[in-house]
């Protein structure tokens, strides 16, 4: 069931248009990751969906209520949602009081407060700190206190705005585990914005990519990372190979593209004659000698022209008639004794060769 439906959302601050033409639906029970470059409008969109501020235009329905027509119901709707911000907000008081605060505002009775605070601290693994001063805790723990202050109000939708941007890897993993558990065990719907692509891939069931103030693509993590809808999205999601090419033939579901001096076979129905060939570096296999048997539609002799460390991986650039970057574990490159000038073979199946039109968005 769709619980948030945004259509044609626009937001302007003074003369600055920050969001335009935003269409986005959120399904009950899903984790939706909002990724995009810094400044692309992720936080602004979350604040609008969470009813912290109104859009300048468009339609927004939350829990089936038309929020544009029914402004008087905002407070009720907002109480069914909770937002955690990038910087943990904790007060110079006990952890208990920090978490209880949200409930006192809502006039919940004392014994209910006690029980709910304990449950919320348990959910974030901080029960033993209940009497500690919140400001004495580490940054990661403070963020968990802030999260339990949101959880204590039983939100049906949890909004997380770059929740781990200021945290170390250990604290980040803890927050991710808590969020995944809340979703899996309590069925909580989660919207998380992040500029951390790996976090988006780890956590989200579905990903929306924001580019320059609009949702440029929404789909499964696989679709967004392997079949990006445009050159800009491909660049943002870290695709190493974005090669201009021209369609030379289409036959039996396969498209042949000329990219410089190389013909590459793709399983993408060609969207235009002038395309970008989009290939993730990890989808290309590198061989020391010509494979005796190879299923992949594309198999080319090549020469290594550069090796760049991306520890624990390496980007190996080969010239196979066009430049192609292969991403492989550094250990494997060492085992294969890959070096500049080496003659190698590369192979890649047609289904990993994605095509986008050159004059697309
Ligand atoms: P992101 O979360 O993707 O980094 P933001 O939503 O924070 O992007 O910001 C998008 C753009 O909107 C930025 O150019 C930012 O400076 C601008 N912006 C955000 N909030 C305001 C505001 N309250 N007033 C004016 N400009 C704002």
Coordinates of C-alpha atoms and ligand atoms in Angstrom, one line a residue:
X1 CA 0.0 0.0 0.0
X2 CA 1.3 3.4 -0.9
X3 CA 1.5 5.6 2.2
X4 CA 3.3 8.7 0.8
X5 CA 2.5 9.9 -2.7
X6 CA 4.2 13.0 -4.0
X7 CA 3.4 14.4 -7.4
X8 CA 5.0 17.3 -9.2
X9 CA 6.5 18.7 -6.0
X10 CA 8.3 22.0 -6.3
X11 CA 10.1 24.1 -3.7
X12 CA 11.6 27.5 -4.0
X13 CA 13.5 29.6 -1.5
X14 CA 13.4 33.2 -2.7
X15 CA 14.6 33.0 -6.3
X16 CA 16.2 29.6 -5.8
X17 CA 14.3 26.6 -7.1
X18 CA 15.5 23.7 -5.0
X19 CA 13.0 21.0 -6.1
X20 CA 11.1 20.6 -9.3
X21 CA 8.9 17.9 -10.9
X22 CA 9.4 15.5 -8.0
X23 CA 7.3 12.4 -8.3
X24 CA 7.8 9.8 -5.6
X25 CA 5.8 7.1 -3.9
X26 CA 6.6 5.3 -0.7
X27 CA 5.2 1.8 0.0
X28 CA 4.3 0.7 3.5
X29 CA 7.0 -1.5 5.0
X30 CA 9.8 -0.6 2.6
X31 CA 13.2 1.0 3.2
X32 CA 13.6 3.7 0.5
X33 CA 17.0 5.2 0.1
X34 CA 17.3 8.7 -1.2
X35 CA 20.8 9.2 -2.8
X36 CA 22.2 12.0 -4.7
X37 CA 25.1 14.5 -4.7
X38 CA 25.3 17.1 -1.9
X39 CA 22.9 20.0 -2.6
X40 CA 20.6 17.9 -4.9
X41 CA 17.7 18.5 -2.6
X42 CA 17.5 15.3 -0.4
X43 CA 17.1 17.0 2.9
X44 CA 14.6 19.5 1.5
X45 CA 12.5 16.7 0.1
X46 CA 12.5 14.7 3.4
X47 CA 11.4 17.9 5.3
X48 CA 8.5 18.3 2.9
X49 CA 7.4 14.6 3.0
X50 CA 7.7 14.7 6.8
X51 CA 5.4 17.8 6.8
X52 CA 8.0 20.0 8.5
X53 CA 7.6 22.5 5.8
X54 CA 5.2 22.9 2.9
X55 CA 6.0 22.5 -0.8
X56 CA 5.7 25.6 -3.0
X57 CA 3.6 23.5 -5.4
X58 CA 2.5 20.0 -6.3
X59 CA 0.4 17.3 -4.6
X60 CA 1.3 15.4 -1.5
X61 CA -0.8 12.7 0.1
X62 CA 0.3 11.1 3.4
X63 CA -1.6 8.1 4.9
X64 CA -4.2 8.8 2.3
X65 CA -4.8 12.4 3.3
X66 CA -4.4 15.2 0.8
X67 CA -2.1 17.4 2.8
X68 CA -2.5 20.4 0.5
X69 CA -6.3 20.5 0.9
X70 CA -6.3 19.5 4.6
X71 CA -3.7 21.7 6.3
X72 CA -5.6 21.4 9.6
X73 CA -4.6 17.7 9.8
X74 CA -0.9 18.2 9.6
X75 CA -0.2 17.9 13.3
X76 CA -2.0 14.6 13.5
X77 CA -0.2 13.3 10.5
X78 CA 3.2 14.5 11.7
X79 CA 2.7 12.6 15.0
X80 CA 2.6 9.4 13.0
X81 CA 6.1 10.1 11.6
X82 CA 9.5 10.7 13.1
X83 CA 12.7 12.3 11.8
X84 CA 16.3 11.8 12.9
X85 CA 18.8 14.4 11.7
X86 CA 22.4 14.3 10.7
X87 CA 23.7 15.9 13.9
X88 CA 22.5 14.2 17.1
X89 CA 20.5 16.5 19.2
X90 CA 20.9 15.6 22.9
X91 CA 20.3 17.8 25.9
X92 CA 22.5 18.1 29.0
X93 CA 20.3 15.8 31.0
X94 CA 20.1 12.0 31.7
X95 CA 19.6 9.6 28.8
X96 CA 16.2 8.8 30.4
X97 CA 15.1 12.4 30.3
X98 CA 16.3 12.9 26.8
X99 CA 14.2 10.0 25.6
X100 CA 11.2 10.8 27.8
X101 CA 11.0 14.4 26.5
X102 CA 9.0 13.5 23.4
X103 CA 6.4 11.7 25.4
X104 CA 6.0 14.4 28.1
X105 CA 5.1 16.9 25.3
X106 CA 2.3 14.5 24.3
X107 CA 0.9 14.2 27.8
X108 CA 1.6 10.5 28.2
X109 CA 1.2 9.2 31.8
X110 CA 4.2 8.5 34.0
X111 CA 4.1 4.7 34.1
X112 CA 3.6 4.5 30.3
X113 CA 6.6 6.8 29.9
X114 CA 8.8 4.5 32.0
X115 CA 7.9 1.4 30.0
X116 CA 8.2 3.1 26.6
X117 CA 11.6 4.7 27.4
X118 CA 13.0 1.4 28.4
X119 CA 11.7 -0.3 25.3
X120 CA 13.1 2.5 23.1
X121 CA 16.5 2.3 24.7
X122 CA 16.5 -1.4 24.4
X123 CA 15.8 -1.2 20.7
X124 CA 19.0 0.9 20.3
X125 CA 21.0 -1.2 22.8
X126 CA 21.6 1.6 25.3
X127 CA 19.6 0.3 28.3
X128 CA 22.7 0.3 30.5
X129 CA 23.2 4.1 29.9
X130 CA 19.7 5.0 31.1
X131 CA 21.1 7.1 34.0
X132 CA 24.1 8.5 32.2
X133 CA 24.4 12.1 31.2
X134 CA 23.6 12.1 27.4
X135 CA 26.2 14.7 26.6
X136 CA 29.0 12.4 28.1
X137 CA 28.3 9.7 25.5
X138 CA 30.2 9.2 22.3
X139 CA 28.9 10.7 19.0
X140 CA 27.5 7.3 17.9
X141 CA 25.8 6.7 21.2
X142 CA 24.3 10.2 21.2
X143 CA 22.8 9.5 17.8
X144 CA 21.3 6.3 19.2
X145 CA 19.8 8.4 22.1
X146 CA 18.3 10.7 19.5
X147 CA 17.0 7.7 17.6
X148 CA 15.3 6.3 20.6
X149 CA 13.7 9.7 21.3
X150 CA 12.1 9.3 17.9
X151 CA 11.2 5.6 18.4
X152 CA 9.5 6.3 21.8
X153 CA 6.7 8.0 19.9
X154 CA 6.0 4.9 17.8
X155 CA 6.4 6.4 14.4
X156 CA 4.8 4.5 11.4
X157 CA 7.3 6.2 9.1
X158 CA 10.9 6.8 10.2
X159 CA 12.8 9.5 8.3
X160 CA 16.6 9.5 8.6
X161 CA 18.5 12.5 7.1
X162 CA 22.1 11.4 6.6
X163 CA 22.0 9.8 10.0
X164 CA 25.5 8.4 9.9
X165 CA 27.3 11.2 8.0
X166 CA 29.3 12.2 11.2
X167 CA 29.9 8.8 12.6
X168 CA 32.7 6.3 12.6
X169 CA 32.3 3.0 10.7
X170 CA 31.5 1.0 13.8
X171 CA 28.7 3.4 14.9
X172 CA 27.5 3.5 11.4
X173 CA 27.2 -0.3 11.2
X174 CA 25.3 -0.2 14.6
X175 CA 22.7 2.3 13.4
X176 CA 22.3 0.4 10.1
X177 CA 21.6 -2.8 12.0
X178 CA 19.1 -1.1 14.2
X179 CA 17.3 0.4 11.3
X180 CA 17.2 -2.9 9.4
X181 CA 15.8 -4.7 12.5
X182 CA 13.1 -2.0 13.0
X183 CA 12.0 -2.6 9.4
X184 CA 12.2 -6.3 9.5
X185 CA 10.8 -7.0 12.9
X186 CA 8.3 -4.1 13.4
X187 CA 7.5 -3.5 9.7
X188 CA 8.5 0.1 10.1
X189 CA 8.6 2.1 6.9
X190 CA 11.9 3.9 6.5
X191 CA 13.1 6.8 4.3
X192 CA 16.8 7.4 4.5
X193 CA 18.8 10.0 2.7
X194 CA 22.5 9.3 2.3
X195 CA 25.4 10.4 0.1
X196 CA 27.0 7.0 1.0
X197 CA 26.3 4.8 -2.0
X198 CA 27.3 1.7 -0.2
X199 CA 24.9 2.4 2.6
X200 CA 22.1 2.9 0.1
X201 CA 22.9 -0.5 -1.4
X202 CA 23.2 -2.2 1.9
X203 CA 20.0 -1.0 3.5
X204 CA 17.5 0.0 0.9
X205 CA 14.9 -2.2 -0.9
X206 CA 14.4 0.6 -3.4
X207 CA 16.5 3.6 -4.3
X208 CA 15.5 7.1 -5.6
X209 CA 18.4 9.1 -7.1
X210 CA 18.1 12.8 -6.8
X211 CA 20.0 14.9 -9.4
X212 CA 19.7 18.7 -9.5
X213 CA 16.5 19.0 -7.5
X214 CA 14.5 16.1 -8.9
X215 CA 14.1 12.3 -8.7
X216 CA 15.9 11.3 -11.8
X217 CA 15.4 7.5 -11.3
X218 CA 13.7 5.3 -8.8
X219 CA 14.0 1.5 -8.8
X220 CA 15.7 -1.5 -7.3
X221 CA 19.3 -1.1 -6.2
X222 CA 20.3 -3.3 -9.1
X223 CA 18.5 -1.2 -11.6
X224 CA 19.9 2.1 -10.3
X225 CA 23.5 0.8 -10.0
X226 CA 23.7 -1.4 -13.1
X227 CA 21.1 0.2 -15.4
X228 CA 21.2 3.9 -14.6
X229 CA 18.8 5.9 -16.7
X230 CA 21.2 8.6 -17.9
X231 CA 24.8 9.6 -18.1
X232 CA 24.5 11.8 -15.0
X233 CA 23.0 9.0 -12.9
X234 CA 25.7 6.6 -14.2
X235 CA 28.4 9.1 -13.1
X236 CA 26.8 9.6 -9.7
X237 CA 26.5 5.9 -9.0
X238 CA 30.2 5.4 -9.7
X239 CA 30.1 3.6 -13.1
X240 CA 33.7 3.5 -14.3
X241 CA 33.0 3.1 -18.0
X242 CA 30.8 5.6 -19.8
X243 CA 31.9 5.4 -23.4
X244 CA 30.4 7.3 -26.3
X245 CA 29.3 5.0 -29.2
X246 CA 27.1 4.6 -32.2
X247 CA 24.7 1.8 -32.9
X248 CA 25.8 -0.3 -36.0
X249 CA 23.2 -3.1 -35.9
X250 CA 20.3 -4.6 -34.0
X251 CA 19.6 -8.3 -34.3
X252 CA 17.8 -10.9 -32.3
X253 CA 17.6 -8.9 -29.1
X254 CA 21.3 -7.9 -29.3
X255 CA 22.6 -4.5 -30.2
X256 CA 26.1 -3.9 -31.6
X257 CA 27.7 -0.6 -30.8
X258 CA 30.8 0.9 -32.3
X259 CA 32.9 2.6 -29.5
X260 CA 36.1 4.0 -31.0
X261 CA 37.7 1.0 -32.7
X262 CA 35.8 -1.7 -30.9
X263 CA 32.4 -3.3 -31.5
X264 CA 30.6 -4.1 -28.3
X265 CA 27.5 -6.3 -28.0
X266 CA 24.8 -5.2 -25.7
X267 CA 21.5 -6.8 -24.6
X268 CA 19.9 -3.4 -24.0
X269 CA 17.3 -2.5 -26.7
X270 CA 19.0 0.6 -28.2
X271 CA 17.3 3.8 -27.1
X272 CA 18.9 6.0 -29.8
X273 CA 21.6 5.8 -32.5
X274 CA 24.1 7.9 -30.5
X275 CA 24.6 6.3 -27.1
X276 CA 26.8 6.1 -24.1
X277 CA 27.9 2.5 -23.3
X278 CA 27.7 2.1 -19.6
X279 CA 29.6 -0.8 -18.0
X280 CA 30.5 -1.2 -14.3
X281 CA 34.2 -2.1 -13.8
X282 CA 33.4 -5.1 -11.7
X283 CA 31.4 -6.7 -14.6
X284 CA 34.4 -7.0 -16.8
X285 CA 36.6 -10.1 -16.4
X286 CA 40.3 -10.0 -17.1
X287 CA 42.2 -13.1 -18.3
X288 CA 46.0 -13.6 -18.6
X289 CA 45.5 -15.6 -21.9
X290 CA 42.7 -16.3 -24.3
X291 CA 40.1 -18.4 -22.5
X292 CA 39.6 -21.8 -24.0
X293 CA 35.9 -21.5 -23.4
X294 CA 34.0 -18.3 -22.8
X295 CA 30.2 -17.8 -22.6
X296 CA 30.3 -14.0 -22.7
X297 CA 29.3 -12.4 -26.0
X298 CA 32.2 -9.9 -25.8
X299 CA 35.8 -11.3 -25.7
X300 CA 38.6 -9.0 -26.8
X301 CA 42.4 -9.0 -26.7
X302 CA 43.7 -5.9 -24.8
X303 CA 46.8 -4.3 -23.4
X304 CA 47.0 -2.9 -19.8
X305 CA 47.7 0.9 -19.9
X306 CA 47.2 1.9 -16.3
X307 CA 46.7 0.5 -12.8
X308 CA 45.2 2.7 -10.1
X309 CA 44.8 1.6 -6.5
X310 CA 41.3 1.8 -5.0
X311 CA 42.3 -0.3 -1.9
X312 CA 41.4 -3.1 -1.4
X313 CA 40.6 -3.0 -5.2
X314 CA 42.4 -1.8 -8.2
X315 CA 41.2 -0.1 -11.4
X316 CA 43.0 -1.7 -14.3
X317 CA 42.6 0.3 -17.5
X318 CA 43.1 -1.7 -20.7
X319 CA 43.0 -0.7 -24.4
X320 CA 40.9 -3.1 -26.3
X321 CA 40.2 -0.7 -29.2
X322 CA 38.6 1.6 -26.7
X323 CA 39.6 2.2 -23.1
X324 CA 37.9 -0.1 -20.6
X325 CA 38.4 0.0 -16.8
X326 CA 38.3 -3.3 -15.0
X327 CA 37.7 -3.2 -11.2
X328 CA 39.2 -6.2 -9.4
X329 CA 40.5 -7.1 -5.9
X330 CA 44.1 -5.9 -5.5
X331 CA 45.1 -9.5 -4.4
X332 CA 43.8 -10.9 -7.6
X333 CA 45.7 -8.4 -9.7
X334 CA 48.8 -9.3 -7.8
X335 CA 48.2 -13.0 -8.3
X336 CA 47.7 -12.5 -12.1
X337 CA 50.9 -10.3 -12.1
X338 CA 49.0 -7.5 -13.9
X339 CA 51.4 -4.8 -15.0
X340 CA 51.4 -1.9 -17.5
X341 CA 52.1 -3.1 -21.0
X342 CA 50.9 -6.6 -20.3
X343 CA 48.9 -8.3 -23.1
X344 CA 45.6 -9.7 -21.6
X345 CA 42.1 -10.6 -22.6
X346 CA 38.9 -9.1 -21.3
X347 CA 35.4 -10.6 -21.5
X348 CA 31.9 -9.3 -20.6
X349 CA 28.4 -10.6 -21.2
X350 CA 26.0 -8.6 -23.3
X351 CA 23.7 -8.2 -20.4
X352 CA 26.1 -6.1 -18.4
X353 CA 26.5 -3.6 -21.3
X354 CA 23.9 -1.0 -20.6
X355 CA 23.1 1.8 -23.1
X356 CA 21.7 5.3 -22.5
X357 CA 20.9 7.9 -25.2
X358 CA 23.6 10.6 -25.6
X359 CA 21.1 13.4 -25.8
X360 CA 19.0 12.3 -22.9
X361 CA 18.5 14.3 -19.7
Ligands
LIG1 P1 21.0 17.8 0.0 O1 20.3 17.3 1.2 O2 20.9 16.9 -1.2 O3 22.5 18.1 0.3 P2 19.5 20.2 0.5 O4 18.1 19.8 0.4 O5 20.1 20.4 1.8 O6 20.4 19.1 -0.4 O7 19.7 21.5 -0.3 C1 19.4 21.7 -1.7 C2 19.6 23.2 -2.0 O8 18.7 24.0 -1.3 C3 21.0 23.7 -1.7 O9 21.4 24.6 -2.7 C4 20.7 24.5 -0.4 O10 21.6 25.5 -0.2 C5 19.3 25.0 -0.6 N1 18.5 25.2 0.6 C6 18.2 24.2 1.5 N2 17.4 24.8 2.5 C7 17.3 26.1 2.3 C8 16.7 27.2 3.0 N3 16.0 27.0 4.1 N4 16.8 28.4 2.4 C9 17.5 28.6 1.3 N5 18.1 27.6 0.6 C10 18.0 26.4 1.1

